JSON list of C-alpha atoms in Angstrom, two decimals:
[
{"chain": "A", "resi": 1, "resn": "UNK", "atom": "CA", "xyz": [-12.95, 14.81, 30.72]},
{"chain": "A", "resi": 2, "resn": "UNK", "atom": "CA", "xyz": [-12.05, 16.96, 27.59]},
{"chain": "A", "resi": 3, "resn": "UNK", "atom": "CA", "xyz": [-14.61, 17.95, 25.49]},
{"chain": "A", "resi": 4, "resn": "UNK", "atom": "CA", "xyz": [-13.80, 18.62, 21.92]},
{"chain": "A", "resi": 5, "resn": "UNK", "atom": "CA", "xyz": [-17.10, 19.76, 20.24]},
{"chain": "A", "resi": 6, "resn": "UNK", "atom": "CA", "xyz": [-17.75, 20.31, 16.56]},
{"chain": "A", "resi": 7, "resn": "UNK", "atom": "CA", "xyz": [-20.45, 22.36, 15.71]},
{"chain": "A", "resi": 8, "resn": "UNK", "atom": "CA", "xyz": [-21.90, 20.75, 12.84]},
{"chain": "A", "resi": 9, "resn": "UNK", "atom": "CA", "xyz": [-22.36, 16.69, 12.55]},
{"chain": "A", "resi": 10, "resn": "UNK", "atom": "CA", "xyz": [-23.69, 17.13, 8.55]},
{"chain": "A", "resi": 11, "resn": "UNK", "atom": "CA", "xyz": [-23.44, 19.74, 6.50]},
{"chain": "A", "resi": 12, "resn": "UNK", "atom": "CA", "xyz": [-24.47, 19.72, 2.65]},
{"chain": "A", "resi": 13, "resn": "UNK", "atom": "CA", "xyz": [-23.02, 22.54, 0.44]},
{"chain": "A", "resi": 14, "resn": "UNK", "atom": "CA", "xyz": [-22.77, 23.61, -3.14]},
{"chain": "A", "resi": 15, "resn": "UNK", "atom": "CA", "xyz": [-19.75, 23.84, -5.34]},
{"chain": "A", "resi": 16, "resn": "UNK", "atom": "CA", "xyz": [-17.87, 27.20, -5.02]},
{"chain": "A", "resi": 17, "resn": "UNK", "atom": "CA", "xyz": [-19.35, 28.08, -1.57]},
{"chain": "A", "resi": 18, "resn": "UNK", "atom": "CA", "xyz": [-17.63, 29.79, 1.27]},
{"chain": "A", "resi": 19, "resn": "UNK", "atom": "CA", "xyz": [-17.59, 26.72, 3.96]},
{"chain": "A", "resi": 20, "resn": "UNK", "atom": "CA", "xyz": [-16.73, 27.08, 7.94]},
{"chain": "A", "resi": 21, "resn": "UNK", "atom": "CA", "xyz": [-16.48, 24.37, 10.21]},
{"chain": "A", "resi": 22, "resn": "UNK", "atom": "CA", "xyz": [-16.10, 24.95, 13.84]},
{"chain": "A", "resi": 23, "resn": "UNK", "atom": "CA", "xyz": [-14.26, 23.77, 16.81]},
{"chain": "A", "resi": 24, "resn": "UNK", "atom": "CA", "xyz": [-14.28, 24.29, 20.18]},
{"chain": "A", "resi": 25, "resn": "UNK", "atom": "CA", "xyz": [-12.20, 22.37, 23.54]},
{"chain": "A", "resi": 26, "resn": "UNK", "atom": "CA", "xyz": [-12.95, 23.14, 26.94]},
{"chain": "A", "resi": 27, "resn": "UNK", "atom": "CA", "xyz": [-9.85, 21.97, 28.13]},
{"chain": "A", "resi": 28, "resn": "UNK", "atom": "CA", "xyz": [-7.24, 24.87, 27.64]},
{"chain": "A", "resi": 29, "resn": "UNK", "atom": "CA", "xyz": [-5.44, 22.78, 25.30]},
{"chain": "A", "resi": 30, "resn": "UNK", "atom": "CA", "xyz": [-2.69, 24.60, 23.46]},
{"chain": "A", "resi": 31, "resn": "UNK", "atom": "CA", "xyz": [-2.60, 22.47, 20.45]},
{"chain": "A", "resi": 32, "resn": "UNK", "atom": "CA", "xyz": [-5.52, 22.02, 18.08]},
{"chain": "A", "resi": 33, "resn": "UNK", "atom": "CA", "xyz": [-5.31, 20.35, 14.66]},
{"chain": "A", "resi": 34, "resn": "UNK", "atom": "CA", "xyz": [-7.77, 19.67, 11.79]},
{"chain": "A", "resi": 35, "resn": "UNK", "atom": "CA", "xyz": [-7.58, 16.43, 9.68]},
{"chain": "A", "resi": 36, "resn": "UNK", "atom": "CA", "xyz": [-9.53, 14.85, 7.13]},
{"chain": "A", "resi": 37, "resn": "UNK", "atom": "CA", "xyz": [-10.67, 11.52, 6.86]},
{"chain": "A", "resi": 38, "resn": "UNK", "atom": "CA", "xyz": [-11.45, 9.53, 4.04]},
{"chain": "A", "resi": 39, "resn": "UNK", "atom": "CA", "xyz": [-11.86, 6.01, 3.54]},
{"chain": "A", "resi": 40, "resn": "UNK", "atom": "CA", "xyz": [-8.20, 3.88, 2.91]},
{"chain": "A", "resi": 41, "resn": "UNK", "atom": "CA", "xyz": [-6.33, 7.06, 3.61]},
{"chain": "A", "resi": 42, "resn": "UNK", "atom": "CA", "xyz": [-6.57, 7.46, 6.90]},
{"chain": "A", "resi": 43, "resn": "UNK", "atom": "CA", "xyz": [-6.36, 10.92, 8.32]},
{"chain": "A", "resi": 44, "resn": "UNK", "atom": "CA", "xyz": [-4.38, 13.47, 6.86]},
{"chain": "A", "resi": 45, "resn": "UNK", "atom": "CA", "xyz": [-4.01, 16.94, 8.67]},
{"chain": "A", "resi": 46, "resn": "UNK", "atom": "CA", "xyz": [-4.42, 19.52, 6.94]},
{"chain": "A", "resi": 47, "resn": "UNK", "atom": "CA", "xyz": [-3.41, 22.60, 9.71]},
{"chain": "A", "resi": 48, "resn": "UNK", "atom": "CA", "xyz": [-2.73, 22.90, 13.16]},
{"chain": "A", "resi": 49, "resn": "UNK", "atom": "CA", "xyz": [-2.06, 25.30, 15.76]},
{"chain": "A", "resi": 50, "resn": "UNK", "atom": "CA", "xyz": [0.13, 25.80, 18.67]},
{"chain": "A", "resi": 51, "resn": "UNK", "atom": "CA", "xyz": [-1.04, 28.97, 19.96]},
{"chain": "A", "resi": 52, "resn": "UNK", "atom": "CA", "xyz": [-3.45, 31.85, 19.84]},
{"chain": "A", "resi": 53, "resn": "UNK", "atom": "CA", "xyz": [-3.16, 32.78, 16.00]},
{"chain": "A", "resi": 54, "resn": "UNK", "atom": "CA", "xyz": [-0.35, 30.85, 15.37]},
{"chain": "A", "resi": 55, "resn": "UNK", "atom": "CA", "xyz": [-0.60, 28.39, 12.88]},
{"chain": "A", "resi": 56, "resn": "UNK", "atom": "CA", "xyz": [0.89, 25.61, 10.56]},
{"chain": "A", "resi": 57, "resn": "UNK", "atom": "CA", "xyz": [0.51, 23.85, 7.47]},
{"chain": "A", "resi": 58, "resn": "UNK", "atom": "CA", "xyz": [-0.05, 20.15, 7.42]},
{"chain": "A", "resi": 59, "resn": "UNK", "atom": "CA", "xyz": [0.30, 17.92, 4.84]},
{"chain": "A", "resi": 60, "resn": "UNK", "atom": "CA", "xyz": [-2.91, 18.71, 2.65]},
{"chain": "A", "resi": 61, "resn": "UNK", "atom": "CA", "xyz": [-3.53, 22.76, 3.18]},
{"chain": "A", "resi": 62, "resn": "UNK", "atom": "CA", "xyz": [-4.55, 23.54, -0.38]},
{"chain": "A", "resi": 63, "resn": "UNK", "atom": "CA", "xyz": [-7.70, 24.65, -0.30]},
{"chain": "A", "resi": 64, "resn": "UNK", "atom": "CA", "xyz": [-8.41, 25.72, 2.99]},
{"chain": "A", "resi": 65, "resn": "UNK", "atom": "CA", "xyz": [-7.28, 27.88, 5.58]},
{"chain": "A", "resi": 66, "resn": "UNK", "atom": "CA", "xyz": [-7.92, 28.36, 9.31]},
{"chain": "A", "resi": 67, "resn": "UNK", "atom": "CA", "xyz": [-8.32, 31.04, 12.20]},
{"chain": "A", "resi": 68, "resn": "UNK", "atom": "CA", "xyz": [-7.63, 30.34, 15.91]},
{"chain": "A", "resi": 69, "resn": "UNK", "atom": "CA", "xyz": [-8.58, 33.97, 17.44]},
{"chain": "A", "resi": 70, "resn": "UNK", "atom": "CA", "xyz": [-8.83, 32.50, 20.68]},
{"chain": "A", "resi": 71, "resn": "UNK", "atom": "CA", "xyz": [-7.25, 29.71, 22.66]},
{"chain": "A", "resi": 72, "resn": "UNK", "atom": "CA", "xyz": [-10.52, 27.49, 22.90]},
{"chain": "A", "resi": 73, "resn": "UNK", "atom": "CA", "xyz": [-11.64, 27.61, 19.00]},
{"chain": "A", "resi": 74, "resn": "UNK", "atom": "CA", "xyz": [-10.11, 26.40, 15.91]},
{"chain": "A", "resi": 75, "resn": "UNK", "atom": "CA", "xyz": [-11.41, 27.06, 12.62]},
{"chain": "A", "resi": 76, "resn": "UNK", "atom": "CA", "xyz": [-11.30, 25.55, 9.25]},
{"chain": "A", "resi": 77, "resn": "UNK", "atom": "CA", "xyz": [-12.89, 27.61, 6.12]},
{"chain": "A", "resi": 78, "resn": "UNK", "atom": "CA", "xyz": [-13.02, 26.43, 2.87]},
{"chain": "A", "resi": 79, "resn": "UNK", "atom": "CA", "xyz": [-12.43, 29.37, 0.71]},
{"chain": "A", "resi": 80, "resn": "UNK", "atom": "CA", "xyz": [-14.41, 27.90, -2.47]},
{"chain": "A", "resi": 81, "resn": "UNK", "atom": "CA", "xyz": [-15.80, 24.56, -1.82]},
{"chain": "A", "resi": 82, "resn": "UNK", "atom": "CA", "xyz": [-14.81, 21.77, -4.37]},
{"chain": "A", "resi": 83, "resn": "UNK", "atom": "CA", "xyz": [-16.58, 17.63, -4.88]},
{"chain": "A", "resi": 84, "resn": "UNK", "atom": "CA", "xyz": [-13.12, 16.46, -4.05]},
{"chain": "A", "resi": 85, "resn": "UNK", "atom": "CA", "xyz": [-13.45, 18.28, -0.54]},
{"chain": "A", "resi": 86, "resn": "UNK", "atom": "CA", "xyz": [-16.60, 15.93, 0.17]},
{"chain": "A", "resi": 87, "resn": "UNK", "atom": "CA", "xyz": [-15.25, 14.21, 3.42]},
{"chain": "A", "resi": 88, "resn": "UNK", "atom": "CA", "xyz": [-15.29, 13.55, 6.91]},
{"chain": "A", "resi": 89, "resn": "UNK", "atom": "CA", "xyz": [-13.51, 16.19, 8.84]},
{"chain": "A", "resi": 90, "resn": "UNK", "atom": "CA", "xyz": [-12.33, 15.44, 12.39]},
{"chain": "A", "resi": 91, "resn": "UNK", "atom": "CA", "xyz": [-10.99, 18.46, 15.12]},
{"chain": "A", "resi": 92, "resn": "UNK", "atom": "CA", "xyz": [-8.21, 17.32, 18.22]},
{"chain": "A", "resi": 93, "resn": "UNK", "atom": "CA", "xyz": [-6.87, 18.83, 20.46]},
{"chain": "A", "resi": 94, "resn": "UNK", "atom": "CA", "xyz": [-3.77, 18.16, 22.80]},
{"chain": "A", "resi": 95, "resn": "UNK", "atom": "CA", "xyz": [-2.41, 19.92, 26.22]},
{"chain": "A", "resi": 96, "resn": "UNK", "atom": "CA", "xyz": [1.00, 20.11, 24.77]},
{"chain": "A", "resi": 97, "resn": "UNK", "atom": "CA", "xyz": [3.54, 18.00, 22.32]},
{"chain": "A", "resi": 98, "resn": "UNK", "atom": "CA", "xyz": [4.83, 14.60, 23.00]},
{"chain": "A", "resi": 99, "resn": "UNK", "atom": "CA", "xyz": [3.81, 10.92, 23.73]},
{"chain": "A", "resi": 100, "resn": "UNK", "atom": "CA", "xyz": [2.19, 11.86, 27.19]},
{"chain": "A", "resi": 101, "resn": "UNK", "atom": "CA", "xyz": [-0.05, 14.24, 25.67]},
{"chain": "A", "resi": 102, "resn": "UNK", "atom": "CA", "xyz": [-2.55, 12.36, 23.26]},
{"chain": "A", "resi": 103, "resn": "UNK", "atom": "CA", "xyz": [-5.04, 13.52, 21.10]},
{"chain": "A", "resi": 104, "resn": "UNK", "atom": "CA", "xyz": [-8.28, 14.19, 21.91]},
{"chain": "A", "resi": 105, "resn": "UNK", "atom": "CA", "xyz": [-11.21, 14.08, 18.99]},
{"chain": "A", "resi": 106, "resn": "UNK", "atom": "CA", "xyz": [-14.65, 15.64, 18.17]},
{"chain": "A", "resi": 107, "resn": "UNK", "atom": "CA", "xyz": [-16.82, 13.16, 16.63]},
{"chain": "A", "resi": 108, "resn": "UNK", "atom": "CA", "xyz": [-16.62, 14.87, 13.17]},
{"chain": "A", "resi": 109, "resn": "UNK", "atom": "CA", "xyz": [-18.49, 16.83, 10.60]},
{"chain": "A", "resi": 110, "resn": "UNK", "atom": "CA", "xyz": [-19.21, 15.15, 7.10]},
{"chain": "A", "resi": 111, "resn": "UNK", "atom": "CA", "xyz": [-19.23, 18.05, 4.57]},
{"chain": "A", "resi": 112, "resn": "UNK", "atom": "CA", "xyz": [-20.65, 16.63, 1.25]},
{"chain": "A", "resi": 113, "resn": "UNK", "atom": "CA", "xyz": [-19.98, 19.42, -1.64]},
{"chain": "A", "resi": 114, "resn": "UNK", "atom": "CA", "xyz": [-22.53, 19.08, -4.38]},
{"chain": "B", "resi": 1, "resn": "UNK", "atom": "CA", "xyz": [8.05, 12.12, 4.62]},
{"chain": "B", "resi": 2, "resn": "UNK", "atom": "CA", "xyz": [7.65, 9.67, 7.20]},
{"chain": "B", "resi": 3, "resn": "UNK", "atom": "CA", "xyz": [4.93, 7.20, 6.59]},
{"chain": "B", "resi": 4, "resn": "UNK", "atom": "CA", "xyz": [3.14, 4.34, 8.24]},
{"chain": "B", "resi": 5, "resn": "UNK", "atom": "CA", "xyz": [1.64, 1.44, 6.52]},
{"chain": "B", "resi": 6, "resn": "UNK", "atom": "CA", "xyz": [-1.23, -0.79, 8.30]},
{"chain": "B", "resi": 7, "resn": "UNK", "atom": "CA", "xyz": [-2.17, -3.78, 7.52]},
{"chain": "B", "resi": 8, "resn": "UNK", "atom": "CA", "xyz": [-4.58, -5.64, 6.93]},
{"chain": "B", "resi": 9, "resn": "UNK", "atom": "CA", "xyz": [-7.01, -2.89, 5.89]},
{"chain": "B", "resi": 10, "resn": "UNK", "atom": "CA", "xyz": [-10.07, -5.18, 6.78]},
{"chain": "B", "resi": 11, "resn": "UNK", "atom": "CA", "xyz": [-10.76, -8.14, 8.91]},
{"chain": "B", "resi": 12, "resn": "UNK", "atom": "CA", "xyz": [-14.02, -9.84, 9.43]},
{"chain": "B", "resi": 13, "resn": "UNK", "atom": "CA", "xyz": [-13.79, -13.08, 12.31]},
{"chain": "B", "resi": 14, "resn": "UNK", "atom": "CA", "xyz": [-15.98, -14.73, 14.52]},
{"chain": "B", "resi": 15, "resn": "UNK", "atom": "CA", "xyz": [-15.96, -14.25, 17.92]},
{"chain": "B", "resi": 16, "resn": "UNK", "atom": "CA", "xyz": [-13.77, -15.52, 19.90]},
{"chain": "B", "resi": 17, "resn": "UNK", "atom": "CA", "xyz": [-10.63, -15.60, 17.22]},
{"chain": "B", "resi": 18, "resn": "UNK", "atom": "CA", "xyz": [-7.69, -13.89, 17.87]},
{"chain": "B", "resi": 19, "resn": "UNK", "atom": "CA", "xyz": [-6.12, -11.70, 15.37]},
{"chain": "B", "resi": 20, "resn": "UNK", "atom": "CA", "xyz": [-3.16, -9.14, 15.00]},
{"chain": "B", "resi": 21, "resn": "UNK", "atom": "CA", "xyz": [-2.73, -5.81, 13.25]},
{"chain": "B", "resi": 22, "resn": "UNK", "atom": "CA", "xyz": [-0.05, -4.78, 12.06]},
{"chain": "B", "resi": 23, "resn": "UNK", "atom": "CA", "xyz": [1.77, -1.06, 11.83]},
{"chain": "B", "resi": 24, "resn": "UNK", "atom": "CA", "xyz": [5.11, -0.61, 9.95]},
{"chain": "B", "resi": 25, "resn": "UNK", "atom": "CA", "xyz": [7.20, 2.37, 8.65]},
{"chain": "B", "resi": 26, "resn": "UNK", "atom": "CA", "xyz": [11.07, 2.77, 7.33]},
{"chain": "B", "resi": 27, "resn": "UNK", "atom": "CA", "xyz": [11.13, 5.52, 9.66]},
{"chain": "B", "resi": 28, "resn": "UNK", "atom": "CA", "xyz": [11.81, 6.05, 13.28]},
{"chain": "B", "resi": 29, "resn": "UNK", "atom": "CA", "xyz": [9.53, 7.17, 15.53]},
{"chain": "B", "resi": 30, "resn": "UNK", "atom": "CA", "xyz": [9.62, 9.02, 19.28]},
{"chain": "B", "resi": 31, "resn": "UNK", "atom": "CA", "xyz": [6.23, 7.22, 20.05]},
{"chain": "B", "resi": 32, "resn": "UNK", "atom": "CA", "xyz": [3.49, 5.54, 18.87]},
{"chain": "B", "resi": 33, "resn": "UNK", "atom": "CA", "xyz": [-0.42, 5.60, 19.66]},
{"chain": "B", "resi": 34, "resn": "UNK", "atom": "CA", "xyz": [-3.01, 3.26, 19.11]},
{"chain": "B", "resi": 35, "resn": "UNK", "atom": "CA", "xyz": [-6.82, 4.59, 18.42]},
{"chain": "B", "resi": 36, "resn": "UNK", "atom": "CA", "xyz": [-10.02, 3.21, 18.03]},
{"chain": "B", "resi": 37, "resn": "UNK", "atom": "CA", "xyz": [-13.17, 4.92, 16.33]},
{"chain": "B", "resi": 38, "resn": "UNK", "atom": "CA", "xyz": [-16.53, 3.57, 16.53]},
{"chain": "B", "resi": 39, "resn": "UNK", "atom": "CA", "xyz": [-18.90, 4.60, 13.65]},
{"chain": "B", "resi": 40, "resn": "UNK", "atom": "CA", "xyz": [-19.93, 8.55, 14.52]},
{"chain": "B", "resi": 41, "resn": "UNK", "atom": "CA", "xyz": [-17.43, 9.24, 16.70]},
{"chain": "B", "resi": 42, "resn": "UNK", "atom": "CA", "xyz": [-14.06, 10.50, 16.55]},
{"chain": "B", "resi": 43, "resn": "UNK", "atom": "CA", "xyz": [-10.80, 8.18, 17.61]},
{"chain": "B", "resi": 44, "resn": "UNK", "atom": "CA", "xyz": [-10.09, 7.81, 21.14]},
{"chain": "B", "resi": 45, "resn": "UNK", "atom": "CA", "xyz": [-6.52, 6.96, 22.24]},
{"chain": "B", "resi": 46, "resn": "UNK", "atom": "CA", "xyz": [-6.11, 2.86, 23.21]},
{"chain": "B", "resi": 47, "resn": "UNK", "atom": "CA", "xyz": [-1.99, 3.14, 24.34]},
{"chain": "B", "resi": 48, "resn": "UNK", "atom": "CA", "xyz": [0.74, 4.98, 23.62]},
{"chain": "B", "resi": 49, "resn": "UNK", "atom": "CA", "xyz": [4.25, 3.00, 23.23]},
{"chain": "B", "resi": 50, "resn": "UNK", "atom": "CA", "xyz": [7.48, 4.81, 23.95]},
{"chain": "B", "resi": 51, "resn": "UNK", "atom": "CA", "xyz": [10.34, 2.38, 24.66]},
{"chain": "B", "resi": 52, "resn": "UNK", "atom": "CA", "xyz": [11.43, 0.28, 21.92]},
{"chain": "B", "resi": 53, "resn": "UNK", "atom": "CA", "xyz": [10.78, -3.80, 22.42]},
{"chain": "B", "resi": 54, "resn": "UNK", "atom": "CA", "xyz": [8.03, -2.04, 25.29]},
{"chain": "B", "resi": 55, "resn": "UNK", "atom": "CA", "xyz": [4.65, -4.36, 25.34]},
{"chain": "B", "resi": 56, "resn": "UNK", "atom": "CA", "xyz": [1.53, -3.13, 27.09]},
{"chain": "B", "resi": 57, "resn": "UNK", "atom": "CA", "xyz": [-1.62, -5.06, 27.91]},
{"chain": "B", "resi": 58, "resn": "UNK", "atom": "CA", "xyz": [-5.07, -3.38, 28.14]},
{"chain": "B", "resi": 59, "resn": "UNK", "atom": "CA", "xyz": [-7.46, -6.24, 28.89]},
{"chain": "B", "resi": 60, "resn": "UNK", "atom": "CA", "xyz": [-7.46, -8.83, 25.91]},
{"chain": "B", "resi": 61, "resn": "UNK", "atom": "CA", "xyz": [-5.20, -6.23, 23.87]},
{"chain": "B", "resi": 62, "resn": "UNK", "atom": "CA", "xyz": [-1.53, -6.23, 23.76]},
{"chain": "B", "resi": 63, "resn": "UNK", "atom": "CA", "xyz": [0.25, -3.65, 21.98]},
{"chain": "B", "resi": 64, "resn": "UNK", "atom": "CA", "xyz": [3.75, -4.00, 21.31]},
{"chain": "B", "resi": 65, "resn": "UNK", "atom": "CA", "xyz": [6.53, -1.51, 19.89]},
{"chain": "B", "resi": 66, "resn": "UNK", "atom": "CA", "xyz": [9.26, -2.88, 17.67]},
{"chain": "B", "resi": 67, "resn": "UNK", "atom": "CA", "xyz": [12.78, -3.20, 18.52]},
{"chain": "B", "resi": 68, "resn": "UNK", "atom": "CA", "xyz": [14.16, -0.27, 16.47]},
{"chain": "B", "resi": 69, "resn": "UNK", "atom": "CA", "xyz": [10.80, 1.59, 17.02]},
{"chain": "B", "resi": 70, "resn": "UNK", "atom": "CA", "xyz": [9.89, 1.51, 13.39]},
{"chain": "B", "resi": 71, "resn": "UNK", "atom": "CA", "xyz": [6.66, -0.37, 13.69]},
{"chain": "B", "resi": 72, "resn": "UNK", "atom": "CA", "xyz": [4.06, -2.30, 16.32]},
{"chain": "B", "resi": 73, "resn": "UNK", "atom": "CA", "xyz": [1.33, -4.80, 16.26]},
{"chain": "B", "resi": 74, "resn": "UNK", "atom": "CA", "xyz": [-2.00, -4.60, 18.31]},
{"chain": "B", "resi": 75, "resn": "UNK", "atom": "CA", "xyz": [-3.11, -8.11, 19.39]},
{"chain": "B", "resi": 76, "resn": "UNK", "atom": "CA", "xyz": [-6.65, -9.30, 20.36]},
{"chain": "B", "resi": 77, "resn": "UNK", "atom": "CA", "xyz": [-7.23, -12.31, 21.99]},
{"chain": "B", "resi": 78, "resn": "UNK", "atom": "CA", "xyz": [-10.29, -14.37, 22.04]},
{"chain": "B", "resi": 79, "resn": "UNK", "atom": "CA", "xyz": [-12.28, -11.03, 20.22]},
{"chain": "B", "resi": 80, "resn": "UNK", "atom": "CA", "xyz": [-15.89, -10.00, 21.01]},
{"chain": "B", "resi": 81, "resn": "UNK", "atom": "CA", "xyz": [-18.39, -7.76, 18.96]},
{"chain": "B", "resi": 82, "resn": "UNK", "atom": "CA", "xyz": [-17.76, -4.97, 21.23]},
{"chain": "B", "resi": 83, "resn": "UNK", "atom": "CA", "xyz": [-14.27, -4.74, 19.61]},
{"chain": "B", "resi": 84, "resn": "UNK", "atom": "CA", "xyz": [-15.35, -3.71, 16.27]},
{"chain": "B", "resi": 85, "resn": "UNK", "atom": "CA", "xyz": [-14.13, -1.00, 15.33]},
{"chain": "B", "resi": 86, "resn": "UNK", "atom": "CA", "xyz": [-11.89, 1.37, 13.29]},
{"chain": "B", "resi": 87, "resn": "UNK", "atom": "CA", "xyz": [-8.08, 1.01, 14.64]},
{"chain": "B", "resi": 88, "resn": "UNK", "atom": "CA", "xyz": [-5.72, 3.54, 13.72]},
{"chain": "B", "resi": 89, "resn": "UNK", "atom": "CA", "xyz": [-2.25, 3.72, 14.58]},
{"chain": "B", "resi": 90, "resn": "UNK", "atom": "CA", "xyz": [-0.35, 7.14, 14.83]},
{"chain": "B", "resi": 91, "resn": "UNK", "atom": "CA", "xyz": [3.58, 7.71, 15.07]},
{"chain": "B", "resi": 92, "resn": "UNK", "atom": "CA", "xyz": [5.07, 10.60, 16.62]},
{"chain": "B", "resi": 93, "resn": "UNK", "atom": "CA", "xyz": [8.14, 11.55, 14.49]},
{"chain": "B", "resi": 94, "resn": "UNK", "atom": "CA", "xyz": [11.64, 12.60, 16.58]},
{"chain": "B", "resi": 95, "resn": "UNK", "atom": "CA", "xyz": [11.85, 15.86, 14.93]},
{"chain": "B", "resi": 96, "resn": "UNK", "atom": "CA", "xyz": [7.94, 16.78, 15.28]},
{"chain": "B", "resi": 97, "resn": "UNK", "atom": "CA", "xyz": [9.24, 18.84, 19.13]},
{"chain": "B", "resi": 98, "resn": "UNK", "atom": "CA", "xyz": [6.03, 19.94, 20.83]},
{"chain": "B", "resi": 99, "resn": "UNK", "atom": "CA", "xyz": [3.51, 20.36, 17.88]},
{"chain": "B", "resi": 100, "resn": "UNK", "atom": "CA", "xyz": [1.74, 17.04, 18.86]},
{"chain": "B", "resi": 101, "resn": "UNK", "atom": "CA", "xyz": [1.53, 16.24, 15.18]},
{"chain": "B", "resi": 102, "resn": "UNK", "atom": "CA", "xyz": [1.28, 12.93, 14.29]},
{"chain": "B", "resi": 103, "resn": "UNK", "atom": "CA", "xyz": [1.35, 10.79, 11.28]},
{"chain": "B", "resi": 104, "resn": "UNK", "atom": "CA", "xyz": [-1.26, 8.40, 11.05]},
{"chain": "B", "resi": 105, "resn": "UNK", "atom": "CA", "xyz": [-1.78, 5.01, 8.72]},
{"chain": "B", "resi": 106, "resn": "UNK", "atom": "CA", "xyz": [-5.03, 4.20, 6.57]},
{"chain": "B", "resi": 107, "resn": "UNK", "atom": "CA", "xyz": [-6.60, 2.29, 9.47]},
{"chain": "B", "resi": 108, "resn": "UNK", "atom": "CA", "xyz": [-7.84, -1.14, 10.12]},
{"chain": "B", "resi": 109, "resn": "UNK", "atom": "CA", "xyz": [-11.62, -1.72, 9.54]},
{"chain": "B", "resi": 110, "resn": "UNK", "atom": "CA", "xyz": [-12.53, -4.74, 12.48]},
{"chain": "B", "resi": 111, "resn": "UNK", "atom": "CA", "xyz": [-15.58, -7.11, 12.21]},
{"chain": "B", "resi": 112, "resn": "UNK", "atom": "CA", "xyz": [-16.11, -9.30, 14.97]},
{"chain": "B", "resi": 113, "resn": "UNK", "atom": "CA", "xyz": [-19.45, -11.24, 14.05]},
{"chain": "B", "resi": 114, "resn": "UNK", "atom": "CA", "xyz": [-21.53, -13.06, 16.95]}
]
């Protein structure tokens, strides 16, 4: 089974803080995304990653930025935490592109910026 | 930008109702997935649809893709508590290659009360 692990399930910070949230998948997966998750949007990604320190820009990057140094970890930093980046933030992971290729999930950290 | 509107946002029944969700978009899609989250976990993949007018069954869940592959319904027959959930559905656009990015809508929150 894959195992996508987050390192943090909570994590409380203060306004203007340098924020990183960690990911890790077991599963030599060559495609790791981040997304947030808030309630009545959905998820919205915010990077992903195709390779070793390759990466892209999703649809809501501003604000953060991300590292993938090695296959098996994916990293989102918040460069100066804001409220509005209070959310639920979800890792995946997938072998490759395409429908036979799904998604696989950590269970999520919840960052609330005070 | 592709996107993909679910509806109804909520939905509290009894047990033993049946009830449909619904997933729609103007856009075409390669392939669609079905997830479903329970509270502290991350999504985990239901189906994936491919061919359009294609209907898979997973127990008392039926998952169909449209015609023109521009939306898809999850069906639940006879529903149980163990069903509730968060369901998300995710489209896989035709020019998105290999990434494995998908584009998800604002989710489904399911009650199924004893």
């Amino acid at each position: 089974d894959v195992k996508v692990t987050q390192s943090s399930r909570y994590l409380v910070k203060r306004t203007g803080e340098k924020v990183f949230l960690e990911c890790v998948q077991d599963m030599d997966h060559e495609n790791m995304f981040w997304y947030r998750q808030d309630p009545g949007l959905g998820l919205r990604l915010i990077y992903f990653s195709y390779d070793v320190k390759m990466k892209e820009k999703g649809d809501i990057p501003e604000g953060y930025s991300v590292s993938r140094e090695k296959k098996e970890r994916f990293s989102l930093i918040l460069e100066s935490a804001s409220t509005n980046q209070t959310s639920m933030y979800l890792c995946a992971s997938s072998l490759v592109g395409g429908w036979n290729s799904p998604l696989h999930f950590g269970n999520g950290t919840r960052l609330t910026v005070t | 930008t592709q996107l993909l509107e679910q509806s109804p946002q909520f939905l509290s029944i009894q047990e033993g109702e049946n009830l449909t969700v619904y997933c729609n978009s103007s856009s075409v899609f390669s392939s669609l997935q079905w997830y479903r989250q329970e509270p502290g976990e991350g999504p985990v993949l239901l189906v994936t649809v491919v061919t359009g007018g294609e209907v898979k069954k997973l127990k008392r869940l039926t998952f169909q893709f449209g015609d023109a592959r521009k939306d898809s319904s999850l069906h639940i027959t006879a529903a149980q508590p163990g069903d509730t959930g968060l369901y998300l559905c995710a489209g896989e656009g035709l020019g998105s290659g290999n990434t494995g990015k998908l584009i998800f809508g604002q989710g489904t929150t399911l009650q199924v009360k004893p």
